[in-house]
Tab-separated table of C-alpha atoms in Angstrom:
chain	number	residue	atom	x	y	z
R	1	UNK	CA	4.576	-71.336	48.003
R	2	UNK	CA	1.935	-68.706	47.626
R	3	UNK	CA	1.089	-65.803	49.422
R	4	UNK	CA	-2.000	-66.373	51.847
R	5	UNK	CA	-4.367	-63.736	51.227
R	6	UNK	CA	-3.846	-62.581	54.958
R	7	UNK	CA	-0.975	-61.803	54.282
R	8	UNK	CA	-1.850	-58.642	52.071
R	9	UNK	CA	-1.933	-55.577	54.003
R	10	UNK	CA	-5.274	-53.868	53.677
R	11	UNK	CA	-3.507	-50.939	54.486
R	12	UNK	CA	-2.315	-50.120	51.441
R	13	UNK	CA	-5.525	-47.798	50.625
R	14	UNK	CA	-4.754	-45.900	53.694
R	15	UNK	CA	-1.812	-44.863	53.504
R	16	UNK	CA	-2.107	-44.181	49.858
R	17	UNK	CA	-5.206	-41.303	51.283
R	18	UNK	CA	-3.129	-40.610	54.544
R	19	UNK	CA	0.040	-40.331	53.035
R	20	UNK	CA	0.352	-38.802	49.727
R	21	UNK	CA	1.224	-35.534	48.713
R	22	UNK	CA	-1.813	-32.732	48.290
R	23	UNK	CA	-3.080	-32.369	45.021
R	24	UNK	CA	-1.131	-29.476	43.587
R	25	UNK	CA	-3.214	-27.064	41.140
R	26	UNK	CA	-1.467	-24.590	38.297
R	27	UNK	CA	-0.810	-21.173	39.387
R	28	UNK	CA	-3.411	-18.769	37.216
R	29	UNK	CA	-1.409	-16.572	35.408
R	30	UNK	CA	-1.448	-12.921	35.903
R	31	UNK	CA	-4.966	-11.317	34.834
R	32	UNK	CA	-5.011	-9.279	31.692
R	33	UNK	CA	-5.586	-5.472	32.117
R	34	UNK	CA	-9.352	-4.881	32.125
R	35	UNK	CA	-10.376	-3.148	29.033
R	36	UNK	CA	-6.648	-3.918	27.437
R	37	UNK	CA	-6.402	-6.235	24.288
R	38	UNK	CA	-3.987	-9.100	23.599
R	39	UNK	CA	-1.616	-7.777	20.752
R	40	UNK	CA	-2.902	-10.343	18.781
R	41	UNK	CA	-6.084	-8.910	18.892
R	42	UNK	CA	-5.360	-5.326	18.111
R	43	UNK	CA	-7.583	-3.988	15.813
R	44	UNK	CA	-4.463	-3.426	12.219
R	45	UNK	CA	-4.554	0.323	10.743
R	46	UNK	CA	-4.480	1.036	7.180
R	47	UNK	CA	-0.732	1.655	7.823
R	48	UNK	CA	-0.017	-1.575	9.194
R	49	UNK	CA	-1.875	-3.335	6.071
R	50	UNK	CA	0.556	-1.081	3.775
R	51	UNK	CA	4.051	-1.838	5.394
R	52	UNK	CA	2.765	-5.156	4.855
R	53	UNK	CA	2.173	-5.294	1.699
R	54	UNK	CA	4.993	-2.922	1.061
R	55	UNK	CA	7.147	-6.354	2.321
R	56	UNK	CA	5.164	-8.808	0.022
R	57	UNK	CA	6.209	-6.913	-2.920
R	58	UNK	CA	9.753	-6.634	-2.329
R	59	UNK	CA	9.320	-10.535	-1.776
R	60	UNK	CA	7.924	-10.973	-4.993
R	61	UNK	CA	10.376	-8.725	-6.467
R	62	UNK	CA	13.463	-10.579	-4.690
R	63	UNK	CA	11.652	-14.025	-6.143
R	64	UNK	CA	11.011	-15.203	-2.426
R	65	UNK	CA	7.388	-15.100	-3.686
R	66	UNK	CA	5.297	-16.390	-6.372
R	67	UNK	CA	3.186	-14.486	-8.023
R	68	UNK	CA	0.227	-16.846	-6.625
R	69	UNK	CA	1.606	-16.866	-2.968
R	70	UNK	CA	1.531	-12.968	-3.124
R	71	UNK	CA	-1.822	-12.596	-4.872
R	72	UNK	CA	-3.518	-14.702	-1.737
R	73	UNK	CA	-1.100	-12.907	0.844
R	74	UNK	CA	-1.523	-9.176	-0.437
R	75	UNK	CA	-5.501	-10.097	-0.140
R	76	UNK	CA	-5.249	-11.698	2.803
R	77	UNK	CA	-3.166	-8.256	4.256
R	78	UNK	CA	-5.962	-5.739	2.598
R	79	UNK	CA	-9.085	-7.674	4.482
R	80	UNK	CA	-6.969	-8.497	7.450
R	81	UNK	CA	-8.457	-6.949	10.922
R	82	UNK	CA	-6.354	-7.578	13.646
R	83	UNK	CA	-2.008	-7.542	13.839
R	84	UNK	CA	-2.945	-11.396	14.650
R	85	UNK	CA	-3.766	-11.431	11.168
R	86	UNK	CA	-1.177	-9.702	9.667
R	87	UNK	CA	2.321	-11.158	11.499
R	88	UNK	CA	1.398	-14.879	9.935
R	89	UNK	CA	1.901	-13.170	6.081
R	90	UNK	CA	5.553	-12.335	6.505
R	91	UNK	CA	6.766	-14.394	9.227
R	92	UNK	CA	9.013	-16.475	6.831
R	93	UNK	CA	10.478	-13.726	5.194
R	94	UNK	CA	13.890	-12.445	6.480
R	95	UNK	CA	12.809	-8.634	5.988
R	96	UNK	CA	10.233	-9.299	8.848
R	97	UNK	CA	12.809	-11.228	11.174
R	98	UNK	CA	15.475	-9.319	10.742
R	99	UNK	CA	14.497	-5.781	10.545
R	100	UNK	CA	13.228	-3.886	14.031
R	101	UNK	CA	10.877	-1.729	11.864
R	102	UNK	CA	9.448	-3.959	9.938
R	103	UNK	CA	8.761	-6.163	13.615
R	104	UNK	CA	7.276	-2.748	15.492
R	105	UNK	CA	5.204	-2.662	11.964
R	106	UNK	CA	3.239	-5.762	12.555
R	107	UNK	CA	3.308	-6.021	16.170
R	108	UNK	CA	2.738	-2.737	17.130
R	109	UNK	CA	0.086	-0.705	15.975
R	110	UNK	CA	0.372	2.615	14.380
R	111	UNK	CA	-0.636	6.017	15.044
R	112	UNK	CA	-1.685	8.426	12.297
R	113	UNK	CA	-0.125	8.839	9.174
R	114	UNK	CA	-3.362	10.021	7.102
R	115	UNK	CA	-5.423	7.642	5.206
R	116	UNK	CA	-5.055	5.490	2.271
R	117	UNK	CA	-6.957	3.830	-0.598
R	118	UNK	CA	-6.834	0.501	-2.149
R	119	UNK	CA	-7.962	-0.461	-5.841
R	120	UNK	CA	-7.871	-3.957	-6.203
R	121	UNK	CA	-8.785	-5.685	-9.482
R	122	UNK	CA	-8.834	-9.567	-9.740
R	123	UNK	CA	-10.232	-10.969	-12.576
R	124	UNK	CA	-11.929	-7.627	-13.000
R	125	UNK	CA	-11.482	-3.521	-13.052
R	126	UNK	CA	-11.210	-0.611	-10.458
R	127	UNK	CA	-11.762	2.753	-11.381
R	128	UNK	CA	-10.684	5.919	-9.698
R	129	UNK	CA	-11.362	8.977	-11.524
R	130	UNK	CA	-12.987	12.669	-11.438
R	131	UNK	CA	-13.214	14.754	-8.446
R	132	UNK	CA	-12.279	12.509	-5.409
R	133	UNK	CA	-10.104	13.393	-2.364
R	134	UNK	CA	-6.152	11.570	-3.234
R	135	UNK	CA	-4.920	10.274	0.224
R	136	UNK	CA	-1.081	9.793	0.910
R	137	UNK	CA	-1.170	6.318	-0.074
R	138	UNK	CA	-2.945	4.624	-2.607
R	139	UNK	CA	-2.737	1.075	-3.213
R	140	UNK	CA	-3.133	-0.544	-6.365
R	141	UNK	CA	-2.898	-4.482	-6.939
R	142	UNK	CA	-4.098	-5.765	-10.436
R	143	UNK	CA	-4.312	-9.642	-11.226
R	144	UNK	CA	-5.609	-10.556	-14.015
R	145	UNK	CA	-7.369	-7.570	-14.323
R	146	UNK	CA	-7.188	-4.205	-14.908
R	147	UNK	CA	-6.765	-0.645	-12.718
R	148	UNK	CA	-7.195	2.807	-13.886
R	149	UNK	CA	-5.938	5.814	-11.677
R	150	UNK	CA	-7.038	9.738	-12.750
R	151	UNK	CA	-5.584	12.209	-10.727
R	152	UNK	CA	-6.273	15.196	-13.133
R	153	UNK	CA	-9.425	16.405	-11.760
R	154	UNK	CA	-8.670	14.636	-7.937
R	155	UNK	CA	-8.182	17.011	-4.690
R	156	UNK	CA	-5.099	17.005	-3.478
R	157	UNK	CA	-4.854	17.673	0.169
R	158	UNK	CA	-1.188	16.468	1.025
R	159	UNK	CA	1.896	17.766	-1.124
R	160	UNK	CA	3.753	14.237	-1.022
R	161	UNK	CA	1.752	11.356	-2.560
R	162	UNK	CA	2.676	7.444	-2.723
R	163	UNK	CA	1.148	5.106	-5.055
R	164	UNK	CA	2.096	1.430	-4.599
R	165	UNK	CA	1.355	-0.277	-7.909
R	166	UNK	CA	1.382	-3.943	-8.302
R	167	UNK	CA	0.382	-5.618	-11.672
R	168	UNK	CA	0.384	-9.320	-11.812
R	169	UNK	CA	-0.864	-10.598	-15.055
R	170	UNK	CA	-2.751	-7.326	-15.018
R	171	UNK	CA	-2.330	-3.590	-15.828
R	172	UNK	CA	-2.445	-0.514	-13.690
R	173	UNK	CA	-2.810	3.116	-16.049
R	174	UNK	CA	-1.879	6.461	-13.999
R	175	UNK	CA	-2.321	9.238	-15.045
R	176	UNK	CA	-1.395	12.779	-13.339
R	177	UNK	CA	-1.899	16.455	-14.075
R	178	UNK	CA	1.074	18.014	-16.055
R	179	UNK	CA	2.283	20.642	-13.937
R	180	UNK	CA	2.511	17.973	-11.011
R	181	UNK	CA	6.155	16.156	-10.633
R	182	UNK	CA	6.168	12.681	-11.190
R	183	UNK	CA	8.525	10.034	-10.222
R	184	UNK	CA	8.613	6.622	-10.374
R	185	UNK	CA	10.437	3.343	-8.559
R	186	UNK	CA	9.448	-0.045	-9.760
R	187	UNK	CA	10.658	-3.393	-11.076
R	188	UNK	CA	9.998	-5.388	-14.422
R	189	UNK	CA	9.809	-8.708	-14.246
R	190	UNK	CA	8.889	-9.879	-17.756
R	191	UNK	CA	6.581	-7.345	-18.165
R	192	UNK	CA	7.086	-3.128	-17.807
R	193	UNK	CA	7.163	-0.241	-15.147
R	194	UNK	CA	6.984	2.657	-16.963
R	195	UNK	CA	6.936	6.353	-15.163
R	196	UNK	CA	6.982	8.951	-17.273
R	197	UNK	CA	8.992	11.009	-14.971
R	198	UNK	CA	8.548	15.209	-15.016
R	199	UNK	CA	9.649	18.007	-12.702
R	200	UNK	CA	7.261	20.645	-11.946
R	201	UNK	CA	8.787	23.749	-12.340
R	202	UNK	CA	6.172	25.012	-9.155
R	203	UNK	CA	8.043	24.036	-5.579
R	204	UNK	CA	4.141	24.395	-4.525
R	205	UNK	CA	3.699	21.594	-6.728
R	206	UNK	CA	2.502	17.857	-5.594
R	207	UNK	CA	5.007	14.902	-5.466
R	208	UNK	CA	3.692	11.887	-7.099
R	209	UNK	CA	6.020	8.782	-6.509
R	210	UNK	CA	5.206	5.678	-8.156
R	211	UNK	CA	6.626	2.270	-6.885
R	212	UNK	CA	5.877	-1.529	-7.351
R	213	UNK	CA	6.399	-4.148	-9.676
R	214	UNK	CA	5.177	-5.237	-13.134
R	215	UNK	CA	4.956	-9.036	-13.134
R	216	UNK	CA	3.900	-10.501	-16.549
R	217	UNK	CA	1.759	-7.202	-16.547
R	218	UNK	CA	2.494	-3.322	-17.099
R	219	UNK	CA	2.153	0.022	-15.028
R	220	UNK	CA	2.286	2.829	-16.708
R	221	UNK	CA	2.444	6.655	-15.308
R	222	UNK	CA	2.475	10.131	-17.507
R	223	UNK	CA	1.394	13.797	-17.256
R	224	UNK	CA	-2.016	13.709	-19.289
R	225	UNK	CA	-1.384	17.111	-22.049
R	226	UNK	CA	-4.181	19.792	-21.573
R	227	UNK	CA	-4.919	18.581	-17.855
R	228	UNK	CA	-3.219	20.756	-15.508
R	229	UNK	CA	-4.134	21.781	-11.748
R	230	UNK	CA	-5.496	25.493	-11.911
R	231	UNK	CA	-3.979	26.992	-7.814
R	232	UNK	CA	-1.112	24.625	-6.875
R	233	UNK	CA	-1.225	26.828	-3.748
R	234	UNK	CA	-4.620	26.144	-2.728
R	235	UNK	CA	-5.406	22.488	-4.171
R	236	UNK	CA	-8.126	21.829	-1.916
């Protein structure tokens, strides 16, 4: 038997309005700190680019890179802006997950430290020679190309100095005043890292230290004979 019409109750729409529940909205989170920006967004220092690449190239060196995974990570580090950028590049690798400095190095940013300079060569050269101010970190990445570093007429304004060398396929040349001390820390793989090491006999003297990795390329470091700095005690 069916169901008369009638016998519907055409209250059904009114108690549906009169009876349900109130429309419940989200909560709005809390409201960022004018004038404060998002970690994400902080603008990355020239320190946080170098502890980054610092961690690609004990990756490569480990083999938990390829050299073409590095090349388009270490370039994606040097022209990164923000610490958004950066934490994406060594996410994967255990260094970054696993080691509170290396997580306060891409999520924090960093304060002072004195600048840096980067010489990158890809499928080209980079030149840095003659009088020109040496920072405490230079950064030198060479694929397929070639690098060449002069120190023996530079300024040096900081006793300790750090250059991070990195030769894929490529070759880095350094070369350093002889009555400088040179030292070097770097890894062959199929190719050479050779520092030339040498003690000054000055305590005034600059610190050079060399580090990086030769992959299918070279880096080579040595006192150049004849070239020597003229006041150790005053170098600027």
């Amino acid at each position: 038997m069916t169901d008369s019409p009638l016998d519907k109750s055409p209250a059904t729409s009114l108690e549906k309005s009169a009876g349900a529940a109130p429309e419940t909205r989200p909560v709005a989170g809390p409201v960022a700190e004018p004038g404060r920006a998002a970690a994400a967004d902080v603008r990355a220092s020239d320190g946080d680019r170098d502890r980054v690449a610092d961690i690609l190239r004990e990756a490569l060196a480990q083999g938990r890179l390829d050299a073409e995974e590095h090349s388009e990570r270490i370039d994606a580090a040097y022209s990164a802006k923000t610490m958004g950028e950066l934490q994406p590049l060594v996410r994967d690798l255990p260094e970054a997950s696993a080691g509170a400095g290396v997580r306060g190095a891409v999520s924090e940013p960093s304060v002072g430290g004195g600048a840096s300079d980067n010489a990158i060569a890809i499928f080209s050269g980079a030149t840095r020679r003659g009088r020109w101010r040496v920072g405490r970190k230079t950064n030198a990445f060479a694929c397929f190309g070639g690098i060449e570093i002069d120190l023996t007429e530079a300024i040096f304004e900081q006793r300790e100095i750090v250059i991070n060398a990195t030769a894929i396929f490529g070759g880095i040349e350094i070369r350093v005043p002889e009555n400088v001390t040179l030292r070097g820390k770097g890894t062959g793989i199929f190719g050479g890292f050779d520092v030339k090491t040498n003690d000054s006999p000055d305590t005034d003297a600059p610190v050079i230290l060399v580090q990086g990795v030769a992959l299918f390329g070279g880096v080579e470091a040595k006192p150049k004979r004849g070239k020597r700095l003229r006041d150790l005690r005053k170098r600027g």
